[in-house]
Coordinates of C-alpha atoms in Angstrom, one line a residue:
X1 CA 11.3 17.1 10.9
X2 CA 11.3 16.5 7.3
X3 CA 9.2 13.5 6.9
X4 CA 6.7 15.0 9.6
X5 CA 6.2 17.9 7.5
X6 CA 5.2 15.5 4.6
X7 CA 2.8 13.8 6.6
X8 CA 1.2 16.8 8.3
X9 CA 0.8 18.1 4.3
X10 CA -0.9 14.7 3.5
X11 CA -3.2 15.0 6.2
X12 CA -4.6 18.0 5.3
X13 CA -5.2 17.1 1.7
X14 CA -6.3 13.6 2.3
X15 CA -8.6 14.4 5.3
X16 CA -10.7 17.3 4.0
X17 CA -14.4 15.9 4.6
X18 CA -13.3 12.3 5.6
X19 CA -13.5 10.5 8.7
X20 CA -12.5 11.8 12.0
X21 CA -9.1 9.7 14.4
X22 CA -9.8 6.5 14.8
X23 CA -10.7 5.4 18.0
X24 CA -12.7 2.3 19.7
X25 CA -16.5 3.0 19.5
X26 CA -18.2 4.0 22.7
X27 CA -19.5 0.9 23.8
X28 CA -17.2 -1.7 22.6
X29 CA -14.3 -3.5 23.9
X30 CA -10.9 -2.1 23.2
X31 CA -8.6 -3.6 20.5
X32 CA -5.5 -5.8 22.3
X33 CA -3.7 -4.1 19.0
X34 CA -4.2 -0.6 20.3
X35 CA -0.5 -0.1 20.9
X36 CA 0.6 -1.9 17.1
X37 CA -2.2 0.7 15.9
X38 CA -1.0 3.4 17.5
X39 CA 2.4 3.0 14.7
X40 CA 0.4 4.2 12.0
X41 CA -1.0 7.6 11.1
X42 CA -4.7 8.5 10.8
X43 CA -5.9 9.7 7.8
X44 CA -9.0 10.1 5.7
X45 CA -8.8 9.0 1.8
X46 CA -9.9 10.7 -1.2
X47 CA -7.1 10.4 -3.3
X48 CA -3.5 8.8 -2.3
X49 CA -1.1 7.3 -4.5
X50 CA 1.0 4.9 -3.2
X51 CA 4.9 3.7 -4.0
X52 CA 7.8 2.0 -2.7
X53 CA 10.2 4.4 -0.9
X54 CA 13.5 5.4 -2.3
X55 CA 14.7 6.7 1.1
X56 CA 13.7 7.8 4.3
X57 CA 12.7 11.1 3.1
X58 CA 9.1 9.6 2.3
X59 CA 6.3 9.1 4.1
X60 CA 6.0 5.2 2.6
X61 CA 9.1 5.1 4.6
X62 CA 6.9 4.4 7.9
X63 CA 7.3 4.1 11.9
X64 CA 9.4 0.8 12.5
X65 CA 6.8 -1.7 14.2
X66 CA 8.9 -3.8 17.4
X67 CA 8.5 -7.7 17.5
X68 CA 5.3 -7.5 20.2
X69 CA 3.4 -5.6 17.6
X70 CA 4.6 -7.6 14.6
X71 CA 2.2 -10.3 16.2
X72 CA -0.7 -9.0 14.7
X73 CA 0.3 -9.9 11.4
X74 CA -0.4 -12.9 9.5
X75 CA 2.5 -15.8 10.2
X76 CA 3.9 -15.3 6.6
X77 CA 4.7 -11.9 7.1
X78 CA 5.5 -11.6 10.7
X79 CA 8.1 -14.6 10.7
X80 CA 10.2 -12.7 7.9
X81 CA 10.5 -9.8 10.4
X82 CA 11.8 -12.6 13.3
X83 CA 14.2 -13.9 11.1
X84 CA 15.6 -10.7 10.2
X85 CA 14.2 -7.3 12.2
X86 CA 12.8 -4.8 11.3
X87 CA 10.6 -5.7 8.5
X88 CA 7.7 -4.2 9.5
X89 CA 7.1 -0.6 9.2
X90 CA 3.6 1.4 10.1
X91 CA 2.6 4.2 7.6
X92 CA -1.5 5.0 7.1
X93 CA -4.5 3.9 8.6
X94 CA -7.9 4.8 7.6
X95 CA -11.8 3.9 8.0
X96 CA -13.1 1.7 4.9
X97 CA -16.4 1.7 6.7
X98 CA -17.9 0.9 9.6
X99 CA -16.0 -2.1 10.6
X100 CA -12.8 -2.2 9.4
X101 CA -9.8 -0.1 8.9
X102 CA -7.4 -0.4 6.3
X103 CA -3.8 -0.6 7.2
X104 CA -0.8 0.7 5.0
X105 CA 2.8 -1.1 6.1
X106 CA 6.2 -1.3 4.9
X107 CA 6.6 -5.2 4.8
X108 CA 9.3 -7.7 3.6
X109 CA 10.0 -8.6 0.3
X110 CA 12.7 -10.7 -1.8
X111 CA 15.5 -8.6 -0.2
X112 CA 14.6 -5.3 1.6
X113 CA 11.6 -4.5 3.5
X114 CA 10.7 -2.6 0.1
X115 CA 6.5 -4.2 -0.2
X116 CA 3.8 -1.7 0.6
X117 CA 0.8 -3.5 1.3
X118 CA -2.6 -2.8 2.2
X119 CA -4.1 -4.9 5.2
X120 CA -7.9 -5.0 6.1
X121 CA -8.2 -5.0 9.8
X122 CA -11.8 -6.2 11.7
X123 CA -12.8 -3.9 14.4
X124 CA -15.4 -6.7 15.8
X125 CA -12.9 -9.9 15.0
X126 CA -10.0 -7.4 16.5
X127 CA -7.6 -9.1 13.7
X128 CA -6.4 -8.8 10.2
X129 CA -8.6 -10.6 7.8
X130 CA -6.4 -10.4 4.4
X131 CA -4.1 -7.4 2.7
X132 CA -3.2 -6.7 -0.7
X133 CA 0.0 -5.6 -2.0
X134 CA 0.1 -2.1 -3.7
X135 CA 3.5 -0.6 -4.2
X136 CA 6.8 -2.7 -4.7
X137 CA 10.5 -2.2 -6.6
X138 CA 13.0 -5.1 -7.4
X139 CA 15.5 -5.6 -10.1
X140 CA 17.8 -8.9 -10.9
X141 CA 19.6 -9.8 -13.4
X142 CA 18.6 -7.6 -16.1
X143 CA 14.8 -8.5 -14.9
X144 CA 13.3 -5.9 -13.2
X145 CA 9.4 -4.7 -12.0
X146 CA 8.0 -1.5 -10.3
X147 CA 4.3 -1.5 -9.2
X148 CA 2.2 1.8 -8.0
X149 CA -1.2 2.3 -7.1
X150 CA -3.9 4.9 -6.6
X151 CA -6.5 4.6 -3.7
X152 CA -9.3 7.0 -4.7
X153 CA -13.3 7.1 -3.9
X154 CA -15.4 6.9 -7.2
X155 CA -19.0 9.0 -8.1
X156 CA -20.3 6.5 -5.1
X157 CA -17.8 7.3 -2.8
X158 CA -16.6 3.4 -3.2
X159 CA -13.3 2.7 -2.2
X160 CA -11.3 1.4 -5.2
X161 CA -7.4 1.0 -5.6
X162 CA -5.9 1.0 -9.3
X163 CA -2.9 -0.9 -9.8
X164 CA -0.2 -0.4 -12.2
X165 CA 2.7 -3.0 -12.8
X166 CA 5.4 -2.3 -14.8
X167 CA 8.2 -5.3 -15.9
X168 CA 11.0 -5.0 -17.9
X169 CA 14.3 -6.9 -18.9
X170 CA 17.7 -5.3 -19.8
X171 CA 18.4 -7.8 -22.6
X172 CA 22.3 -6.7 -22.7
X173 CA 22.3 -9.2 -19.6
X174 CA 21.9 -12.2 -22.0
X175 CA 23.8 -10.2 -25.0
X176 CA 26.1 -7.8 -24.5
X177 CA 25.4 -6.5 -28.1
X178 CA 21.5 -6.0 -27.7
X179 CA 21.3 -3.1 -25.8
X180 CA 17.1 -3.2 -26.1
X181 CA 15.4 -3.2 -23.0
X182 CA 12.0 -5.3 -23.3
X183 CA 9.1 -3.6 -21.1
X184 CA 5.2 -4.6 -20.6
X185 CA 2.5 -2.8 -18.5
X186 CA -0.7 -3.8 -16.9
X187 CA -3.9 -2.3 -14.8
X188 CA -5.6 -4.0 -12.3
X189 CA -8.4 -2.4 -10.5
X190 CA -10.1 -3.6 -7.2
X191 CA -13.2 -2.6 -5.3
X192 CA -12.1 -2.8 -2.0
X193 CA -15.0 -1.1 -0.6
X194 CA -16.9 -4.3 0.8
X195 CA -15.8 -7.2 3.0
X196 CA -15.4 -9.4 -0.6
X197 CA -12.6 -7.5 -3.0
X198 CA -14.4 -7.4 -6.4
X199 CA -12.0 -7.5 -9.3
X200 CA -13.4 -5.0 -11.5
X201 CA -10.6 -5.8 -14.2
X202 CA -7.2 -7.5 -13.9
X203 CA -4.1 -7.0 -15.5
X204 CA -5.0 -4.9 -18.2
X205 CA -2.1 -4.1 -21.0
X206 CA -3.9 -0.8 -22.2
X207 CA -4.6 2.0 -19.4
X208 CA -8.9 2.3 -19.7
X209 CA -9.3 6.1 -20.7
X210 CA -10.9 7.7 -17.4
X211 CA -7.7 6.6 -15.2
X212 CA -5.1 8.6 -17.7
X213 CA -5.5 11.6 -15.3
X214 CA -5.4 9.9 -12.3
X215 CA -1.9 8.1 -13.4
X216 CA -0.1 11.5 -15.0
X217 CA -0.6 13.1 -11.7
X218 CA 2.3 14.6 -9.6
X219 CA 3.9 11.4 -7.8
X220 CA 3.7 11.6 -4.2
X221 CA 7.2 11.7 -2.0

């Protein structure tokens, strides 16, 4: 009951003037994927930050997604959740425009199913064209990296996603006598509002000055 009231809350801040459910066109052939689709929630964007889950009590927890629909992901992905079920967890899905949907999963990683990735489904292909990862959280031996992101419509209503990566290294690992921790930062932001992903800057060390805002803001559960 918990996590439903989270997403119920979402939806009505992230779908106030957006896109109605998402549903085949009238007209057009119905996705074989309808049931794997069917795992994740509709919503409409204006502004969602997005994070690896600490627990179950968030909504980038997700829907587990069984091995028939875990075929509609690319091979890479999909033979990780084979080899080890479930891996594959269903959590947003969204109009970009008038063809394709975007798709936010759970997916593996280097241990737990702790990747949140972005996946750009093809309503007229009726597959997954590419995906992006935007929220992850690892640590190992004394090395360890946390990555967030903010999907958010700009002055044209383009769909961008801001990416902030955050390394670090407990140097106590290597000498117990330095107790330092070394840490970097960097800012990557994507267009993601057209079939080609235009890099508008990557892997920035210093935060540009309009995003501070958008980066202090409340983190989501």
């Amino acid at each position: 009951m918990k996590q439903l009231f989270y997403l119920i809350c979402l939806y009505a801040v992230c779908s106030c003037g957006q896109q109605e459910p998402i549903n085949a066109k009238p007209g057009t052939k119905e996705s074989k994927h309808k049931k794997t689709l069917a795992y994740f929630f509709n919503i409409g964007i204006d502004t969602l930050e997005v994070s690896s889950p600490q627990d179950s009590s968030s909504y980038f927890y997700g829907k587990e997604i069984d091995s028939a629909g875990a075929m509609m992901f690319p091979e890479d992905i999909r033979q990780r959740h084979f080899s080890d079920p479930p891996q594959l967890f269903g959590i947003f899905k969204f109009a970009i425009d008038s063809n394709r949907l975007g798709l936010i999963a759970r997916t593996p990683s280097e241990y737990v199913p702790s990747s949140i990735k972005l996946f750009f489904f093809d309503l007229k292909k009726d597959t997954i064209t590419n995906y992006i990862e935007l929220g992850e959280t690892w640590g190992d031996a004394g090395d360890f990296m946390q990555l967030n992101s903010w999907l958010f419509r700009d002055s044209s209503k383009h769909l961008q996603t801001l990416i902030w990566e955050h390394q670090g290294h407990d140097n106590s690992v290597d000498d117990p006598k330095d107790t330092t921790i070394a840490t970097a930062d960097y800012y990557t932001l994507l267009d993601i509002s057209t079939p080609r992903i235009d890099t508008i800057f990557e892997r920035k060390e210093k935060l540009p000055k309009q995003f501070e805002q958008l980066v202090k803001a409340k983190p989501k559960k």
